[in-house]
mmCIF file of C-alpha atoms in Angstrom:
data_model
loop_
_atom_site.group_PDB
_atom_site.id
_atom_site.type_symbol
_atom_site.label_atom_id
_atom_site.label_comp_id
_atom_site.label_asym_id
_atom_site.label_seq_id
_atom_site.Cartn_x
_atom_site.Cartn_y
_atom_site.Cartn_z
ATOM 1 C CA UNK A 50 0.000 0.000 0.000
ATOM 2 C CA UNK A 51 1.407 3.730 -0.791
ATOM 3 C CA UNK A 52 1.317 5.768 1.743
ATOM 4 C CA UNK A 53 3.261 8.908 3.067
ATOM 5 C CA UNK A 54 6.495 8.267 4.844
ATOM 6 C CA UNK A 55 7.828 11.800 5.177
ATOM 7 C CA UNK A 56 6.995 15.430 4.173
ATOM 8 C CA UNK A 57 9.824 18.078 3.492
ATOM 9 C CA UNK A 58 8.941 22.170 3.669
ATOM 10 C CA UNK A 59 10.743 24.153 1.804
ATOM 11 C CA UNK A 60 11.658 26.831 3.847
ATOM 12 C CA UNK A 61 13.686 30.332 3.022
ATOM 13 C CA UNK A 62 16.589 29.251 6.281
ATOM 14 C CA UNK A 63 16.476 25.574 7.325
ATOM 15 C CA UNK A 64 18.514 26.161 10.430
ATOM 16 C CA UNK A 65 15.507 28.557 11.703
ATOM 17 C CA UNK A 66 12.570 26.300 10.678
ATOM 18 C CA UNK A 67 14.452 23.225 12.291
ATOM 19 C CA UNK A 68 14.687 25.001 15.167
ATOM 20 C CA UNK A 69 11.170 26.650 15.093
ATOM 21 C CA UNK A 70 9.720 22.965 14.837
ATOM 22 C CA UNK A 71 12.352 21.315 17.364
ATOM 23 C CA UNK A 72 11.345 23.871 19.881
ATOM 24 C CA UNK A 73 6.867 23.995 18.808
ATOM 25 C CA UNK A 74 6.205 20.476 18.032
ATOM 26 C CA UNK A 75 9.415 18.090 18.741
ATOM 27 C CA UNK A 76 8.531 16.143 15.621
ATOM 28 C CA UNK A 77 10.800 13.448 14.528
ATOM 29 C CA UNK A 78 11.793 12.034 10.570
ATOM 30 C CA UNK A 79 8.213 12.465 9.630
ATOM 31 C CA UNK A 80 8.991 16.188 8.383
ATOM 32 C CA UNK A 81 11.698 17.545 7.493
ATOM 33 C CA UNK A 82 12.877 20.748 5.841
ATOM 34 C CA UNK A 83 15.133 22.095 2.795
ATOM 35 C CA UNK A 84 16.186 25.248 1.367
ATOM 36 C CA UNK A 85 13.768 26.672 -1.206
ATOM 37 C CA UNK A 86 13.555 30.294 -2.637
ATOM 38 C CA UNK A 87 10.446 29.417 -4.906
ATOM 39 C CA UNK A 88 8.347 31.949 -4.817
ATOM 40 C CA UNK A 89 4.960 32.078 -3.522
ATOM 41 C CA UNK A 90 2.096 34.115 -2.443
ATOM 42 C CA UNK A 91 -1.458 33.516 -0.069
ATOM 43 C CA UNK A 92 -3.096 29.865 0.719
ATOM 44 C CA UNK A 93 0.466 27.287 -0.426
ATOM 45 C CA UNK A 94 -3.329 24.485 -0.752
ATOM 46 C CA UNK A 95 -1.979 22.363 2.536
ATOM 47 C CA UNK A 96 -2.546 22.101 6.113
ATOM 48 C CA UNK A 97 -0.274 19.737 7.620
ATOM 49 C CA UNK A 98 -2.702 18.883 11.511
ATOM 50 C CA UNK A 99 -1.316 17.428 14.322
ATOM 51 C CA UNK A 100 -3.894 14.569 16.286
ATOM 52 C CA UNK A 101 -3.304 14.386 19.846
ATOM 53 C CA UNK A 102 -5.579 13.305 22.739
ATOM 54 C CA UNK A 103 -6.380 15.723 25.180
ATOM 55 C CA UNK A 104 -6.953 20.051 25.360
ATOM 56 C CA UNK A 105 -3.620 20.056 27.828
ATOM 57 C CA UNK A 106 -1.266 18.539 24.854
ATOM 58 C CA UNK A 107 -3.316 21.200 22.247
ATOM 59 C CA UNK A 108 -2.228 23.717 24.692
ATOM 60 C CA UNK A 109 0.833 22.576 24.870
ATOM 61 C CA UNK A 110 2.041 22.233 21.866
ATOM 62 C CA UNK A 111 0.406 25.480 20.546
ATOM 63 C CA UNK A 112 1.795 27.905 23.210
ATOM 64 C CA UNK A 113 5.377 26.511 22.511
ATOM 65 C CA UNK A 114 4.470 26.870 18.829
ATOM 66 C CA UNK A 115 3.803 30.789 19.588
ATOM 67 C CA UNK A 116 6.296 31.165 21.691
ATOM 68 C CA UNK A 117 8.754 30.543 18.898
ATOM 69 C CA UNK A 118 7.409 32.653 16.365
ATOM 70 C CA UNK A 119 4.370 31.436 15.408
ATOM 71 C CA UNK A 120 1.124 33.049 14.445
ATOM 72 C CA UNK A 121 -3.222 32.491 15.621
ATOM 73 C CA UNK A 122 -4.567 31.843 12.715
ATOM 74 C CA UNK A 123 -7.875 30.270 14.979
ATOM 75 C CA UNK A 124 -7.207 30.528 18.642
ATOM 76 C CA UNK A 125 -7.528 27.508 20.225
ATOM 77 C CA UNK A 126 -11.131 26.614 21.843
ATOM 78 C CA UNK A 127 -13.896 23.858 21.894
ATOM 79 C CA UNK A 128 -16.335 23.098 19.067
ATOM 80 C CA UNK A 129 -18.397 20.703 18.399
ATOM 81 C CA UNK A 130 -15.747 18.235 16.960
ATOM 82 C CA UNK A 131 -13.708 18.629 19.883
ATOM 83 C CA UNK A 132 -10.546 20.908 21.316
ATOM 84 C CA UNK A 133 -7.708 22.715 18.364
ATOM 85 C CA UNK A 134 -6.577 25.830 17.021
ATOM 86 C CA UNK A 135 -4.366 26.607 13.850
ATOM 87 C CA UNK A 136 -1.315 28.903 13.502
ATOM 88 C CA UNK A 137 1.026 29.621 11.006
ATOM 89 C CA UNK A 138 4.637 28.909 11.156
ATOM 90 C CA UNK A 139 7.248 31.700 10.395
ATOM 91 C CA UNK A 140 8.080 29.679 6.919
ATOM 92 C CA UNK A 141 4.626 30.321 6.217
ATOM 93 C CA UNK A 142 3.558 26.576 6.444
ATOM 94 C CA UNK A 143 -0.398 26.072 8.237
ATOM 95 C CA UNK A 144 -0.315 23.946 11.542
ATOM 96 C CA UNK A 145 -3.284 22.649 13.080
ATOM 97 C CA UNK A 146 -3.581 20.918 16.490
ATOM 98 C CA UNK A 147 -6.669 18.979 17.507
ATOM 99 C CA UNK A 148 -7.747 16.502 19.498
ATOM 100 C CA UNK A 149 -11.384 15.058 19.200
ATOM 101 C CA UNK A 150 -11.826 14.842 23.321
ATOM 102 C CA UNK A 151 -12.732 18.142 25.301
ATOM 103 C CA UNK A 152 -11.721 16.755 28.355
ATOM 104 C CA UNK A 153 -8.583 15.457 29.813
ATOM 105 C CA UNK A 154 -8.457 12.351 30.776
ATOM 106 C CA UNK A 155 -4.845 11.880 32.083
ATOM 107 C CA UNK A 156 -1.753 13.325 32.927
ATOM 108 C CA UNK A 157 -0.823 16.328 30.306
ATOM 109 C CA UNK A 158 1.635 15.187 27.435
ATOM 110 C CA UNK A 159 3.392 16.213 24.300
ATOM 111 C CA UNK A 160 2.372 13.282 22.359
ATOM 112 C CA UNK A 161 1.058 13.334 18.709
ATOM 113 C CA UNK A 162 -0.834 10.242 18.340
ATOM 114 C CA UNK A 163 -1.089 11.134 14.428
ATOM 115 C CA UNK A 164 0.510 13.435 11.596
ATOM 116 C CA UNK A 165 -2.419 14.564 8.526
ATOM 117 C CA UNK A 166 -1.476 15.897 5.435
ATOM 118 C CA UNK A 167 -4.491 17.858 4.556
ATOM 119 C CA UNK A 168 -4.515 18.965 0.910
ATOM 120 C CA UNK A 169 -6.676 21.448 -0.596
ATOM 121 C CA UNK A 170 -7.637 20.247 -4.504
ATOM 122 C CA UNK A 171 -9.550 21.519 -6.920
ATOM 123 C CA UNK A 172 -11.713 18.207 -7.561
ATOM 124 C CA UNK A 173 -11.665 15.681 -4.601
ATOM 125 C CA UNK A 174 -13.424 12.896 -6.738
ATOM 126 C CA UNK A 175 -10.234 13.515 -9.515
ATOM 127 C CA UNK A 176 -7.288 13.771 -7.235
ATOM 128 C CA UNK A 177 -8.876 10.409 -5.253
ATOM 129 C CA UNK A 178 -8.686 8.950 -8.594
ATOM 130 C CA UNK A 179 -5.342 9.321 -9.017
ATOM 131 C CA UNK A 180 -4.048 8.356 -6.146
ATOM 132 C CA UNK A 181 -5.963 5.400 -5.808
ATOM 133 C CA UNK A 182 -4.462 4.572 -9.216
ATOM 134 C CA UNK A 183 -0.837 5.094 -7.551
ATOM 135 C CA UNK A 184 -1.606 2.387 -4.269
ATOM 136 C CA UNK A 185 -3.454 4.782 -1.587
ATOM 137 C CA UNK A 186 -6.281 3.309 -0.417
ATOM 138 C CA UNK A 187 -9.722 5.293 0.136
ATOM 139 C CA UNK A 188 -10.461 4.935 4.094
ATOM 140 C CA UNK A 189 -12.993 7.378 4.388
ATOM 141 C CA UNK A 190 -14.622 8.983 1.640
ATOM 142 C CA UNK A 191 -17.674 11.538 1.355
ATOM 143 C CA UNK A 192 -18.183 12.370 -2.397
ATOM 144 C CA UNK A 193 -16.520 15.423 -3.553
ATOM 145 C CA UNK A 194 -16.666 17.093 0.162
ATOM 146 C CA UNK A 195 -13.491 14.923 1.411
ATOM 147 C CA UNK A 196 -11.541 11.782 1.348
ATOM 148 C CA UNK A 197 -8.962 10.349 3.913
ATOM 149 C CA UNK A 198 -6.413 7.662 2.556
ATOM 150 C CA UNK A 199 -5.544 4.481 5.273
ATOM 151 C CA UNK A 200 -1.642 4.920 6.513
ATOM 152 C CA UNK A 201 0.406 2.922 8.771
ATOM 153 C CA UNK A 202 1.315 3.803 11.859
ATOM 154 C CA UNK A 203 4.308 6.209 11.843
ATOM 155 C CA UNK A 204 3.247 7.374 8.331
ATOM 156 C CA UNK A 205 1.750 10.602 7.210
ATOM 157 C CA UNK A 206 -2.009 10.425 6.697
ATOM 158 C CA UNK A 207 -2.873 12.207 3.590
ATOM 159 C CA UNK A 208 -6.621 13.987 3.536
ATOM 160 C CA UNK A 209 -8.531 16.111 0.643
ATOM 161 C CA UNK A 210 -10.842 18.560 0.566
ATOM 162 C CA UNK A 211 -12.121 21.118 -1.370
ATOM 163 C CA UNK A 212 -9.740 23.951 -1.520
ATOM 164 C CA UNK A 213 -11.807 26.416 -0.516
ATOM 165 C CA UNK A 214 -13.384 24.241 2.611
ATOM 166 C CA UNK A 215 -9.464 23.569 3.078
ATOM 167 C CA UNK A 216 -8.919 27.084 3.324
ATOM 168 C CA UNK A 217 -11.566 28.066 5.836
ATOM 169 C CA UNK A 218 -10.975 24.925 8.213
ATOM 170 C CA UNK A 219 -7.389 26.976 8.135
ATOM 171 C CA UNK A 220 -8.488 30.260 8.893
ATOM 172 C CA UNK A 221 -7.656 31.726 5.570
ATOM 173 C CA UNK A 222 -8.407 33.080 2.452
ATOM 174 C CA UNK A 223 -8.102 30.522 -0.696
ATOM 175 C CA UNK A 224 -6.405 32.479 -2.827
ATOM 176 C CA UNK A 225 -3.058 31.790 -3.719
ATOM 177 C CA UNK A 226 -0.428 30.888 -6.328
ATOM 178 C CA UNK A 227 3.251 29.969 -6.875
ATOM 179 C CA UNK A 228 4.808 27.057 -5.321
ATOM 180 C CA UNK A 229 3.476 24.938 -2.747
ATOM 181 C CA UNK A 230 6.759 24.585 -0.852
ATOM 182 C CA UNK A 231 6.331 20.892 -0.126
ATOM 183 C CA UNK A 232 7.554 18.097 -0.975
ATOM 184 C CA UNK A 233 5.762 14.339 -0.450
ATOM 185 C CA UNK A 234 8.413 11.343 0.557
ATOM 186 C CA UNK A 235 6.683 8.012 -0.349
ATOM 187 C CA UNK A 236 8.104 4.809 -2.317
ATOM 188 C CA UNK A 237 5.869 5.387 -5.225
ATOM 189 C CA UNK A 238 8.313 7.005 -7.101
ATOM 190 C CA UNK A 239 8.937 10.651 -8.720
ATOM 191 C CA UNK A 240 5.627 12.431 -9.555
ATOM 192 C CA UNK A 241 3.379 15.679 -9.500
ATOM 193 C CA UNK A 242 -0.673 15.340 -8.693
ATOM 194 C CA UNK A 243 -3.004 17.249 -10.688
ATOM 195 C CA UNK A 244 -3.105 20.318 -7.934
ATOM 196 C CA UNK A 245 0.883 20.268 -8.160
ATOM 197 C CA UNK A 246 1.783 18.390 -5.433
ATOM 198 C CA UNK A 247 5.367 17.098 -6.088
ATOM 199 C CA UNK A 248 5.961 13.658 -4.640
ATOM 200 C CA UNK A 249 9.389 11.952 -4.651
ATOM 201 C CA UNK A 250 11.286 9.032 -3.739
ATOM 202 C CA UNK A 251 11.326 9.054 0.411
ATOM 203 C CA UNK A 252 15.425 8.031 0.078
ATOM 204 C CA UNK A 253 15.739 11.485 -2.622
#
């Protein structure tokens, strides 16, 4: 089964994003980051959301996230899904933390219990298509509204939606163009999606 194994941002300085996302998040392999100077401009079409199970490891992870440079996007509350917020890293890359409980229910932690790709697309049924044609396999699916690909554990999940639903779960506008600024590690080989979404070998 394909299936996400690492994402790379490209970033303006790599030594500041690594140590922006050493010091928010304290991620591991799972993303990485190079230099890029592409050029680019509003909504990059990705949210990259961090699952965790409990408000005290949202909170958590979202206050060290502003305290090294990050930006609200959404503050951080409960809805009806659950506990999250979204902010924006100082690359410019989208960052949402959730979890689907509004209560803790143990001792507070840092862990992420789950990495999602979230991709906006212009045609959810299309781009499902074509990655179902490349080895992902359809886990959840809800017409053209969204579609959520099965992973194993200690891989990336990869999600659609519809761009613009993409961009309002993110707290901002759609518009956007140039590069996307990231890069998809997988063993499916050297490709780009229809939306642009560069994938590569995960040993490139």
């Amino acid at each position: 089964m394909t299936s996400i194994e690492s994402v790379t941002l490209e970033v303006p300085d790599p030594t500041v994003a690594n140590a922006f996302y050493t010091t928010a998040f304290g991620l591991g392999t799972q993303v990485g980051v190079r230099a890029s100077e592409a050029p680019t401009t509003g909504f990059r079409g990705f949210a990259l959301s961090l699952v965790v199970s409990q408000p005290s490891t949202v909170d958590s992870l979202v206050g060290t996230a502003l305290d090294a440079g990050a930006t609200v996007l959404k503050p951080v509350e409960k809805s009806f899904w659950g506990y999250g917020g979204v902010v924006r890293a100082p690359d410019g890359a989208i960052w949402k933390v959730a979890a689907s409980s509004k209560k803790d229910t143990g001792p507070a932690t840092r862990q992420v219990d789950e990495i999602v790709l979230l991709l906006g697309v212009a045609d959810v049924a299309a781009t499902k298509r074509f990655y179902v044609d490349r080895g992902l396999a359809a886990a959840k699916s809800f017409g053209r509204k969204y579609v959520e690909f099965a992973a194993p554990s200690g891989h990336v999940k990869l999600a659609l939606y519809e761009r613009s639903f993409a961009a309002k779960d993110a707290g901002v506008s759609p518009d956007g163009t140039g590069s996307h600024r990231i890069v998809l590690g997988s063993d499916a080989g050297n490709f780009t999606d229809p939306d642009g979404f560069t994938w590569e070998a995960a040993s490139a």
